[in-house]
C-alpha positions as a printed NumPy array, in Angstrom:
array([[  0.   ,   0.   ,   0.   ],
       [  1.051,   3.578,  -0.646],
       [  1.112,   6.681,   1.512],
       [ -2.382,   7.757,   0.471],
       [ -3.968,   4.382,   1.133],
       [ -2.21 ,   4.084,   4.489],
       [ -3.427,   7.549,   5.499],
       [ -6.944,   6.705,   4.379],
       [ -7.055,   3.546,   6.474],
       [ -6.088,   5.459,   9.599],
       [ -8.601,   8.28 ,   9.107],
       [-12.32 ,   8.876,   9.454],
       [-13.227,  11.259,   6.658],
       [-16.535,  12.457,   8.026],
       [-17.687,  15.984,   8.704],
       [-20.854,  17.54 ,  10.063],
       [-22.619,  17.179,   6.698],
       [-20.488,  14.882,   4.589],
       [-18.445,  11.728,   4.301],
       [-15.589,  11.306,   1.821],
       [-14.776,   7.934,   0.264],
       [-12.685,   6.854,  -2.729],
       [-14.434,   6.612,  -6.099],
       [-15.579,   3.116,  -7.067],
       [-16.991,   1.564, -10.247],
       [-20.547,   1.983,  -8.918],
       [-20.061,   5.778,  -9.124],
       [-20.141,   5.783, -12.926],
       [-23.909,   6.437, -13.196],
       [-24.02 ,   9.567, -11.051],
       [-20.695,  10.819, -12.458],
       [-22.141,  10.555, -15.971],
       [-25.16 ,  12.605, -14.907],
       [-22.93 ,  15.134, -13.128],
       [-20.713,  15.535, -16.17 ],
       [-23.666,  16.884, -18.139],
       [-24.237,  19.754, -15.68 ],
       [-23.374,  23.043, -17.417],
       [-21.543,  24.52 , -14.408],
       [-19.479,  21.4  , -13.776],
       [-18.564,  21.267, -17.46 ],
       [-17.714,  24.992, -17.622],
       [-15.435,  25.18 , -14.594],
       [-13.831,  21.751, -14.917],
       [-13.356,  21.322, -18.643],
       [-15.654,  18.323, -18.931],
       [-16.291,  17.431, -22.568],
       [-19.966,  17.399, -23.531],
       [-21.779,  15.107, -23.638],
       [-20.074,  13.283, -20.767],
       [-20.497,   9.633, -21.654],
       [-20.605,   6.512, -19.514],
       [-17.29 ,   5.412, -20.997],
       [-15.757,   8.797, -20.069],
       [-16.975,   8.33 , -16.479],
       [-15.533,   4.794, -16.425],
       [-12.197,   6.143, -17.656],
       [-12.261,   8.859, -14.984],
       [-12.862,   6.334, -12.191],
       [-10.095,   4.045, -13.485],
       [ -7.673,   6.959, -13.845],
       [ -8.385,   8.204, -10.319],
       [ -8.042,   4.686,  -8.879],
       [ -4.604,   4.382, -10.539],
       [ -3.644,   7.741,  -9.018],
       [ -4.388,   6.329,  -5.541],
       [ -2.078,   3.427,  -6.36 ],
       [  0.788,   5.673,  -7.505],
       [  0.256,   8.199,  -4.657],
       [ -0.266,  11.157,  -7.006],
       [ -3.892,  12.037,  -6.254],
       [ -6.553,  11.262,  -3.684],
       [-10.009,  11.46 ,  -5.226],
       [-13.24 ,  11.143,  -3.301],
       [-16.948,  10.889,  -3.818],
       [-18.684,  13.28 ,  -1.45 ],
       [-21.675,  11.76 ,   0.281],
       [-24.257,  13.877,   2.079],
       [-27.324,  12.662,   3.919],
       [-28.842,  10.24 ,   3.113],
       [-25.432,   8.882,   2.036],
       [-25.967,   9.4  ,  -1.677],
       [-22.961,  10.582,  -3.724],
       [-23.401,  14.23 ,  -4.605],
       [-19.959,  15.55 ,  -5.429],
       [-16.331,  15.055,  -6.282],
       [-13.216,  16.209,  -4.452],
       [ -9.65 ,  15.586,  -5.486],
       [ -6.272,  16.453,  -3.996],
       [ -3.416,  16.34 ,  -6.499],
       [ -0.184,  15.849,  -4.554],
       [  3.387,  16.927,  -5.167],
       [  5.171,  14.945,  -2.471],
       [  8.62 ,  16.434,  -3.103],
       [  7.369,  19.834,  -1.917],
       [  4.53 ,  18.651,   0.314],
       [  1.908,  20.518,  -1.694],
       [ -1.646,  19.419,  -2.361],
       [ -4.02 ,  21.105,  -4.791],
       [ -7.693,  20.635,  -4.092],
       [-10.378,  20.679,  -6.759],
       [-14.068,  19.979,  -6.331],
       [-17.592,  20.159,  -7.691],
       [-21.074,  19.445,  -6.454],
       [-24.365,  18.36 ,  -8.003],
       [-26.861,  21.238,  -8.345],
       [-29.349,  19.949,  -5.769],
       [-26.723,  20.1  ,  -2.991],
       [-25.303,  23.54 ,  -3.762],
       [-25.856,  26.333,  -1.287],
       [-26.271,  24.127,   1.786],
       [-22.71 ,  24.076,   3.169],
       [-21.955,  20.614,   1.797],
       [-18.847,  21.607,  -0.162],
       [-17.434,  23.75 ,   2.633],
       [-17.793,  20.804,   4.981],
       [-16.19 ,  18.395,   2.478],
       [-13.215,  20.674,   1.823],
       [-12.797,  21.145,   5.604],
       [-12.633,  17.357,   6.043],
       [-10.123,  17.053,   3.164],
       [ -8.039,  19.95 ,   4.522],
       [ -7.75 ,  18.34 ,   7.944],
       [ -6.811,  14.987,   6.395],
       [ -4.224,  16.627,   4.122],
       [ -2.513,  18.381,   7.022],
       [ -2.977,  15.843,   9.819],
       [ -2.693,  12.474,   8.066],
       [ -0.642,  13.324,   4.964],
       [  1.457,  16.007,   6.679],
       [  1.307,  18.301,   3.652],
       [  2.94 ,  21.707,   4.066],
       [  0.544,  23.593,   1.816],
       [ -2.942,  23.128,   0.41 ],
       [ -3.871,  25.26 ,  -2.569],
       [ -6.816,  25.806,  -4.856],
       [ -6.66 ,  27.239,  -8.368],
       [-10.017,  28.777,  -9.251],
       [-11.039,  30.355, -12.529],
       [-12.032,  34.021, -12.296],
       [-15.821,  34.202, -12.206],
       [-16.322,  30.96 , -10.289],
       [-17.628,  32.794,  -7.234],
       [-19.187,  29.697,  -5.624],
       [-15.832,  27.903,  -5.578],
       [-14.075,  31.023,  -4.299],
       [-16.615,  31.353,  -1.488],
       [-15.759,  27.862,  -0.234],
       [-12.04 ,  28.55 ,   0.2  ],
       [-12.636,  32.024,   1.613],
       [-14.959,  30.572,   4.287],
       [-12.178,  28.153,   5.231],
       [ -9.541,  30.874,   5.584],
       [ -7.509,  30.316,   2.431],
       [ -5.388,  33.326,   1.414],
       [ -5.737,  34.722,  -2.088],
       [ -2.237,  34.951,  -3.511],
       [ -2.86 ,  36.305,  -6.973],
       [ -3.804,  35.62 , -10.577],
       [ -1.884,  32.97 , -12.499],
       [ -2.225,  33.901, -16.152],
       [ -2.664,  31.122, -18.74 ],
       [ -2.105,  28.616, -15.945],
       [ -4.352,  25.65 , -16.681],
       [ -5.453,  24.015, -19.915],
       [ -9.044,  22.78 , -20.151],
       [-10.466,  21.433, -23.393],
       [ -7.375,  22.626, -25.221],
       [ -7.703,  26.241, -24.016],
       [ -5.402,  27.945, -21.537],
       [ -7.185,  29.912, -18.85 ],
       [ -6.272,  32.046, -15.872],
       [ -6.643,  30.882, -12.287],
       [ -6.843,  32.703,  -9.   ],
       [ -4.501,  30.979,  -6.552],
       [ -5.562,  30.466,  -2.953],
       [ -3.484,  28.715,  -0.299],
       [ -3.641,  27.47 ,   3.252],
       [ -0.769,  26.387,   5.491],
       [ -0.94 ,  24.05 ,   8.482],
       [ -0.085,  27.006,  10.745],
       [ -3.031,  29.083,   9.466],
       [ -6.2  ,  29.178,  11.57 ],
       [ -8.581,  26.344,  10.699],
       [-11.966,  27.872,  10.158]])
């Protein structure tokens, strides 16, 4: 087992509103539906239409990333334990940096679910993985995603121009970060 799997086994990834668990093959159906959401597609570069085979490839890719310790990807479950979102931490072990990315199905937005899920992931990243920095790159205009990290005390560091490529197009990202020594809101 790798570092991520070991850390997962020794942790309870449950918050006040959510539980995080690794993606499994049974997640393909709801991931396919989620991939067709306009907001998820816009902010995450999901090709439209998002097919079942694309969802299967995503699950397989994220499971391989667990095995090679490069990314921890979770399904977010909210009451009544149905999957409603996706959260991923891409990890650069050499520098101890994790980059969190996330999205949520429309019916769960605006209820504190994502803030709770990112809080759980933040605590796991710092306490179990011992990362030295957690960051989030957010496209300008994605105010809902920005609100999550702001509520959790992330510091806005600046605009990274032409930083990320989605669907073949470079786009800017606002960079937010949190350190283990920062207050945990």
